[in-house]
Amino acid sequence: MLQMKQPLQNLNQSQRTALAGVFVLLLPILSPNLFRPLGRASPSLFSEWNAPRPRHLRLLQGALDRQISIRQQVELWSPLADQGWKPCTESYRGVPLPEKSHGFLQVFLDGGLNQQRMGICDAVAVAKIMNVTLVIPRLEVNPVWQDSSAFTDIFDLDHFISVLKDEVQIVRELPIQYAWSTRDYYATGIRATRIKTAPVHASAEWYLENVLPVIQSYGIAAVAPFSHRLAFDNLPESIQRLRCKVNFEALNFVPHIRELGDALVHRLRYLPSSSQTSGTMDPTDGINTIVKAGAGKFAVLHLRFDKDMAAHSGCDFEGGKAEKLALAKYRQVIWQGRVLNSQFTDEELRNKGRCPLTPEEIGLLLSALGFSNNTRLYLASHQVYGGEARISTLRKLFPGIENKKSLASTEELADVEGKASLMAAVDYYVSMKSDIFISASPGNMHNALLAHRAYLNLKTIRPNMILLGQVFVNKSLDWSEFEGAVVNGHKNRQGQLRLRKQKQSIYTYPAPDCMCKAA
């Protein structure tokens, strides 16, 4: 043993320094997880070593000790009353489809599932405006999750074409004479048939003046980038209705996604709850009434708390010094100083409602709104920043939380595992089948489901971000004060229909463009 140690002891300082340098160089290869503070898809391991402690211990104890009345449960799970509006895309018949189109339109869509969904709706509308044939949109590889899923991997193409057959001509593939018009072709240089200058929220006239002439000259045009390239205002009623028809009727998910979603929904509705009911019990039949109020029902929580959102918000989530440094570094490298929120203090951001709700905070919100600890709660989220440690407080409040992996087998998930768009599609489908949907923070998924559920008059809770930011900053509030503020601040945020205003998205507010006053 002494003979083995002797050579190391005889090494001079320069040799020891060289060995240390080699070790440092090899460490990222030997332990790559330690050096991913800038990876968009996963949090830094360093930031998770110190599991975040609950920020609101006083409120947490109050939530655990709370009593829920029968009235709260009945009101919570009751469906929305009729609001006097109904979908009217089916009863509307647009301009008849001309016998001959002017040529072919290609679009290339980036972003996640819901951004691509909006782009598809816009592509159909633009094809209708110009009377051209739409080629099935090309979905770009997602830069965040590296998902290469194609249109046909996500959406039922036969259904899509069938629903729109009287509105727009759609082809699965280009005719052989246009086979050269590929994404690779447009990536290698300036092409006369590619339009790169489409402004955000372009008018119908812009397409007629700038894109249609290209199609008439060459028989084809490709618009890339295309996302958000059609205005929300000053469009014909027929085009607005068509966009909603695509969004709410033509875009069905492929059968295997629907089948998996139906299996998850069935298990959520009929899986026995292992937790005990919480609430003020009637001496005779109170517990049975409370259980009956939520029997066979479930809520979906879209927990939008990934690293991108946490860093971009500029907020502090009390995950320790390592987390703060990791988020600051990530913010600087990814957005290079373009995060305007970073000039405000954490308290200022929270008072303005600019901080995403943490899993702990969304749990306290749900508790205050009357969700009992035996609620069937489905967690729709691709990845939570901070991992399971960050969700632990939410699980303490709602021990029956489920997600895809807890409800489905490995075999059932095989077709969607590792594909962010397909996983998101499953969550979207289950969310549409839920009795209540709640999104922790605004975003594309939040907006898409807000609109779709409003279209069908389904209950959707919109967190009051300004109110919640202010009450969570106030550390002196006891549970009863917090509960009262939350209940009063969310009375009209549970699915009540809001009419679209100028410049607002039709994909968030479908009324009045795509809905009619009921007779």
PDB file of N, CA and C in Angstrom, residues 39-43 112-114 142-147 149 300-308 378-388 391 402-405 416-428 431 445:
ATOM      1  N   GLY A  39     -29.647  24.070 -19.661  1.00  0.00           N
ATOM      2  CA  GLY A  39     -30.513  23.214 -20.456  1.00  0.00           C
ATOM      3  C   GLY A  39     -31.966  23.622 -20.310  1.00  0.00           C
ATOM      4  N   ARG A  40     -32.638  23.893 -21.440  1.00  0.00           N
ATOM      5  CA  ARG A  40     -34.009  24.405 -21.376  1.00  0.00           C
ATOM      6  C   ARG A  40     -34.975  23.344 -20.849  1.00  0.00           C
ATOM      7  N   ALA A  41     -34.700  22.084 -21.125  1.00  0.00           N
ATOM      8  CA  ALA A  41     -35.680  21.063 -20.796  1.00  0.00           C
ATOM      9  C   ALA A  41     -35.569  20.540 -19.379  1.00  0.00           C
ATOM     10  N   SER A  42     -34.473  20.797 -18.685  1.00  0.00           N
ATOM     11  CA  SER A  42     -34.326  20.223 -17.362  1.00  0.00           C
ATOM     12  C   SER A  42     -33.644  21.194 -16.419  1.00  0.00           C
ATOM     13  N   PRO A  43     -33.987  21.138 -15.128  1.00  0.00           N
ATOM     14  CA  PRO A  43     -33.356  22.026 -14.169  1.00  0.00           C
ATOM     15  C   PRO A  43     -31.959  21.570 -13.816  1.00  0.00           C
ATOM     16  N   GLY A 112     -44.736  25.090 -29.646  1.00  0.00           N
ATOM     17  CA  GLY A 112     -45.283  23.867 -29.078  1.00  0.00           C
ATOM     18  C   GLY A 112     -46.633  23.524 -29.677  1.00  0.00           C
ATOM     19  N   LEU A 113     -47.289  22.539 -29.116  1.00  0.00           N
ATOM     20  CA  LEU A 113     -48.546  22.007 -29.652  1.00  0.00           C
ATOM     21  C   LEU A 113     -49.581  23.098 -29.878  1.00  0.00           C
ATOM     22  N   ASN A 114     -49.809  23.945 -28.893  1.00  0.00           N
ATOM     23  CA  ASN A 114     -50.904  24.907 -28.989  1.00  0.00           C
ATOM     24  C   ASN A 114     -50.581  26.067 -29.921  1.00  0.00           C
ATOM     25  N   ASN A 142     -39.363  21.020 -32.556  1.00  0.00           N
ATOM     26  CA  ASN A 142     -39.482  21.924 -31.413  1.00  0.00           C
ATOM     27  C   ASN A 142     -38.099  22.207 -30.826  1.00  0.00           C
ATOM     28  N   PRO A 143     -37.687  23.483 -30.777  1.00  0.00           N
ATOM     29  CA  PRO A 143     -36.333  23.803 -30.316  1.00  0.00           C
ATOM     30  C   PRO A 143     -36.115  23.569 -28.828  1.00  0.00           C
ATOM     31  N   VAL A 144     -37.206  23.565 -28.051  1.00  0.00           N
ATOM     32  CA  VAL A 144     -37.074  23.368 -26.609  1.00  0.00           C
ATOM     33  C   VAL A 144     -37.020  21.889 -26.271  1.00  0.00           C
ATOM     34  N   TRP A 145     -37.997  21.128 -26.784  1.00  0.00           N
ATOM     35  CA  TRP A 145     -38.096  19.718 -26.398  1.00  0.00           C
ATOM     36  C   TRP A 145     -37.568  18.771 -27.470  1.00  0.00           C
ATOM     37  N   GLN A 146     -37.092  19.333 -28.590  1.00  0.00           N
ATOM     38  CA  GLN A 146     -36.541  18.518 -29.676  1.00  0.00           C
ATOM     39  C   GLN A 146     -37.543  17.454 -30.145  1.00  0.00           C
ATOM     40  N   ASP A 147     -38.782  17.876 -30.322  1.00  0.00           N
ATOM     41  CA  ASP A 147     -39.837  16.967 -30.757  1.00  0.00           C
ATOM     42  C   ASP A 147     -40.038  17.124 -32.263  1.00  0.00           C
ATOM     43  N   SER A 149     -42.384  15.483 -34.066  1.00  0.00           N
ATOM     44  CA  SER A 149     -43.691  14.927 -34.441  1.00  0.00           C
ATOM     45  C   SER A 149     -44.289  15.699 -35.611  1.00  0.00           C
ATOM     46  N   VAL A 300     -58.499  19.098 -13.517  1.00  0.00           N
ATOM     47  CA  VAL A 300     -57.162  19.083 -14.125  1.00  0.00           C
ATOM     48  C   VAL A 300     -56.442  20.365 -13.731  1.00  0.00           C
ATOM     49  N   LEU A 301     -55.229  20.210 -13.258  1.00  0.00           N
ATOM     50  CA  LEU A 301     -54.373  21.339 -12.927  1.00  0.00           C
ATOM     51  C   LEU A 301     -53.210  21.371 -13.913  1.00  0.00           C
ATOM     52  N   HIS A 302     -53.145  22.439 -14.714  1.00  0.00           N
ATOM     53  CA  HIS A 302     -52.001  22.625 -15.591  1.00  0.00           C
ATOM     54  C   HIS A 302     -50.955  23.409 -14.820  1.00  0.00           C
ATOM     55  N   LEU A 303     -49.961  22.707 -14.339  1.00  0.00           N
ATOM     56  CA  LEU A 303     -48.958  23.303 -13.466  1.00  0.00           C
ATOM     57  C   LEU A 303     -47.821  23.844 -14.325  1.00  0.00           C
ATOM     58  N   ARG A 304     -47.988  25.050 -14.829  1.00  0.00           N
ATOM     59  CA  ARG A 304     -47.008  25.641 -15.752  1.00  0.00           C
ATOM     60  C   ARG A 304     -45.880  26.283 -14.948  1.00  0.00           C
ATOM     61  N   PHE A 305     -44.946  25.452 -14.532  1.00  0.00           N
ATOM     62  CA  PHE A 305     -43.828  25.951 -13.729  1.00  0.00           C
ATOM     63  C   PHE A 305     -42.548  25.259 -14.194  1.00  0.00           C
ATOM     64  N   ASP A 306     -42.145  25.587 -15.436  1.00  0.00           N
ATOM     65  CA  ASP A 306     -40.909  25.019 -15.963  1.00  0.00           C
ATOM     66  C   ASP A 306     -39.774  26.030 -15.822  1.00  0.00           C
ATOM     67  N   LYS A 307     -38.581  25.628 -16.206  1.00  0.00           N
ATOM     68  CA  LYS A 307     -37.419  26.485 -15.992  1.00  0.00           C
ATOM     69  C   LYS A 307     -37.487  27.749 -16.840  1.00  0.00           C
ATOM     70  N   ASP A 308     -37.987  27.617 -18.073  1.00  0.00           N
ATOM     71  CA  ASP A 308     -38.134  28.798 -18.930  1.00  0.00           C
ATOM     72  C   ASP A 308     -38.961  29.873 -18.238  1.00  0.00           C
ATOM     73  N   TYR A 378     -55.790  15.750 -11.556  1.00  0.00           N
ATOM     74  CA  TYR A 378     -54.860  15.285 -12.592  1.00  0.00           C
ATOM     75  C   TYR A 378     -53.870  16.399 -12.896  1.00  0.00           C
ATOM     76  N   LEU A 379     -52.587  16.081 -12.839  1.00  0.00           N
ATOM     77  CA  LEU A 379     -51.536  17.063 -13.059  1.00  0.00           C
ATOM     78  C   LEU A 379     -51.103  17.020 -14.522  1.00  0.00           C
ATOM     79  N   ALA A 380     -51.430  18.093 -15.249  1.00  0.00           N
ATOM     80  CA  ALA A 380     -51.024  18.204 -16.646  1.00  0.00           C
ATOM     81  C   ALA A 380     -49.806  19.111 -16.706  1.00  0.00           C
ATOM     82  N   SER A 381     -48.654  18.536 -16.889  1.00  0.00           N
ATOM     83  CA  SER A 381     -47.433  19.333 -16.914  1.00  0.00           C
ATOM     84  C   SER A 381     -46.321  18.489 -17.498  1.00  0.00           C
ATOM     85  N   HIS A 382     -45.532  19.112 -18.413  1.00  0.00           N
ATOM     86  CA  HIS A 382     -44.445  18.345 -19.020  1.00  0.00           C
ATOM     87  C   HIS A 382     -43.316  18.124 -18.014  1.00  0.00           C
ATOM     88  N   GLN A 383     -42.874  19.173 -17.374  1.00  0.00           N
ATOM     89  CA  GLN A 383     -41.800  19.047 -16.393  1.00  0.00           C
ATOM     90  C   GLN A 383     -41.841  20.237 -15.449  1.00  0.00           C
ATOM     91  N   VAL A 384     -41.738  19.969 -14.168  1.00  0.00           N
ATOM     92  CA  VAL A 384     -41.788  21.026 -13.159  1.00  0.00           C
ATOM     93  C   VAL A 384     -40.373  21.372 -12.730  1.00  0.00           C
ATOM     94  N   TYR A 385     -40.056  22.657 -12.726  1.00  0.00           N
ATOM     95  CA  TYR A 385     -38.728  23.074 -12.310  1.00  0.00           C
ATOM     96  C   TYR A 385     -38.550  22.820 -10.816  1.00  0.00           C
ATOM     97  N   GLY A 386     -37.497  22.093 -10.479  1.00  0.00           N
ATOM     98  CA  GLY A 386     -37.267  21.709  -9.098  1.00  0.00           C
ATOM     99  C   GLY A 386     -37.686  20.285  -8.813  1.00  0.00           C
ATOM    100  N   GLY A 387     -38.325  19.649  -9.816  1.00  0.00           N
ATOM    101  CA  GLY A 387     -38.664  18.238  -9.684  1.00  0.00           C
ATOM    102  C   GLY A 387     -39.675  17.938  -8.593  1.00  0.00           C
ATOM    103  N   GLU A 388     -39.635  16.722  -8.110  1.00  0.00           N
ATOM    104  CA  GLU A 388     -40.603  16.254  -7.116  1.00  0.00           C
ATOM    105  C   GLU A 388     -40.507  17.042  -5.815  1.00  0.00           C
ATOM    106  N   ILE A 391     -42.886  19.818  -5.772  1.00  0.00           N
ATOM    107  CA  ILE A 391     -44.306  19.441  -5.737  1.00  0.00           C
ATOM    108  C   ILE A 391     -44.720  18.893  -4.374  1.00  0.00           C
ATOM    109  N   GLU A 402     -52.751  12.658  -9.502  1.00  0.00           N
ATOM    110  CA  GLU A 402     -52.401  11.666 -10.525  1.00  0.00           C
ATOM    111  C   GLU A 402     -51.808  12.371 -11.735  1.00  0.00           C
ATOM    112  N   ASN A 403     -51.132  11.602 -12.580  1.00  0.00           N
ATOM    113  CA  ASN A 403     -50.666  12.100 -13.872  1.00  0.00           C
ATOM    114  C   ASN A 403     -50.617  10.927 -14.836  1.00  0.00           C
ATOM    115  N   LYS A 404     -50.101  11.153 -16.021  1.00  0.00           N
ATOM    116  CA  LYS A 404     -50.088  10.085 -17.022  1.00  0.00           C
ATOM    117  C   LYS A 404     -49.361   8.846 -16.511  1.00  0.00           C
ATOM    118  N   LYS A 405     -48.218   9.080 -15.895  1.00  0.00           N
ATOM    119  CA  LYS A 405     -47.385   7.940 -15.514  1.00  0.00           C
ATOM    120  C   LYS A 405     -47.945   7.164 -14.329  1.00  0.00           C
ATOM    121  N   VAL A 416     -46.304   7.637 -26.851  1.00  0.00           N
ATOM    122  CA  VAL A 416     -46.193   9.082 -26.602  1.00  0.00           C
ATOM    123  C   VAL A 416     -44.986   9.449 -25.749  1.00  0.00           C
ATOM    124  N   GLU A 417     -44.394   8.491 -25.086  1.00  0.00           N
ATOM    125  CA  GLU A 417     -43.266   8.760 -24.186  1.00  0.00           C
ATOM    126  C   GLU A 417     -42.119   9.417 -24.939  1.00  0.00           C
ATOM    127  N   GLY A 418     -41.590  10.508 -24.357  1.00  0.00           N
ATOM    128  CA  GLY A 418     -40.459  11.204 -24.947  1.00  0.00           C
ATOM    129  C   GLY A 418     -40.817  12.134 -26.087  1.00  0.00           C
ATOM    130  N   LYS A 419     -42.103  12.266 -26.397  1.00  0.00           N
ATOM    131  CA  LYS A 419     -42.565  13.156 -27.476  1.00  0.00           C
ATOM    132  C   LYS A 419     -43.453  14.227 -26.859  1.00  0.00           C
ATOM    133  N   ALA A 420     -42.883  15.415 -26.685  1.00  0.00           N
ATOM    134  CA  ALA A 420     -43.551  16.465 -25.922  1.00  0.00           C
ATOM    135  C   ALA A 420     -44.905  16.844 -26.508  1.00  0.00           C
ATOM    136  N   SER A 421     -45.014  16.907 -27.827  1.00  0.00           N
ATOM    137  CA  SER A 421     -46.277  17.301 -28.446  1.00  0.00           C
ATOM    138  C   SER A 421     -47.361  16.257 -28.211  1.00  0.00           C
ATOM    139  N   LEU A 422     -47.006  14.992 -28.272  1.00  0.00           N
ATOM    140  CA  LEU A 422     -47.984  13.932 -28.045  1.00  0.00           C
ATOM    141  C   LEU A 422     -48.388  13.877 -26.568  1.00  0.00           C
ATOM    142  N   MET A 423     -47.434  14.082 -25.690  1.00  0.00           N
ATOM    143  CA  MET A 423     -47.748  14.129 -24.257  1.00  0.00           C
ATOM    144  C   MET A 423     -48.679  15.297 -23.963  1.00  0.00           C
ATOM    145  N   ALA A 424     -48.398  16.450 -24.585  1.00  0.00           N
ATOM    146  CA  ALA A 424     -49.256  17.616 -24.401  1.00  0.00           C
ATOM    147  C   ALA A 424     -50.645  17.366 -24.972  1.00  0.00           C
ATOM    148  N   ALA A 425     -50.720  16.630 -26.078  1.00  0.00           N
ATOM    149  CA  ALA A 425     -52.014  16.308 -26.681  1.00  0.00           C
ATOM    150  C   ALA A 425     -52.859  15.452 -25.742  1.00  0.00           C
ATOM    151  N   VAL A 426     -52.227  14.496 -25.072  1.00  0.00           N
ATOM    152  CA  VAL A 426     -52.955  13.672 -24.095  1.00  0.00           C
ATOM    153  C   VAL A 426     -53.495  14.547 -22.969  1.00  0.00           C
ATOM    154  N   ASP A 427     -52.647  15.443 -22.463  1.00  0.00           N
ATOM    155  CA  ASP A 427     -53.081  16.339 -21.389  1.00  0.00           C
ATOM    156  C   ASP A 427     -54.218  17.247 -21.855  1.00  0.00           C
ATOM    157  N   TYR A 428     -54.135  17.732 -23.071  1.00  0.00           N
ATOM    158  CA  TYR A 428     -55.195  18.594 -23.625  1.00  0.00           C
ATOM    159  C   TYR A 428     -56.511  17.820 -23.673  1.00  0.00           C
ATOM    160  N   SER A 431     -57.875  17.275 -20.251  1.00  0.00           N
ATOM    161  CA  SER A 431     -58.341  18.564 -19.730  1.00  0.00           C
ATOM    162  C   SER A 431     -59.725  18.908 -20.265  1.00  0.00           C
ATOM    163  N   MET A 445     -51.159  26.945 -23.568  1.00  0.00           N
ATOM    164  CA  MET A 445     -52.052  25.865 -23.149  1.00  0.00           C
ATOM    165  C   MET A 445     -53.251  26.444 -22.394  1.00  0.00           C
TER     166      MET A 445
END
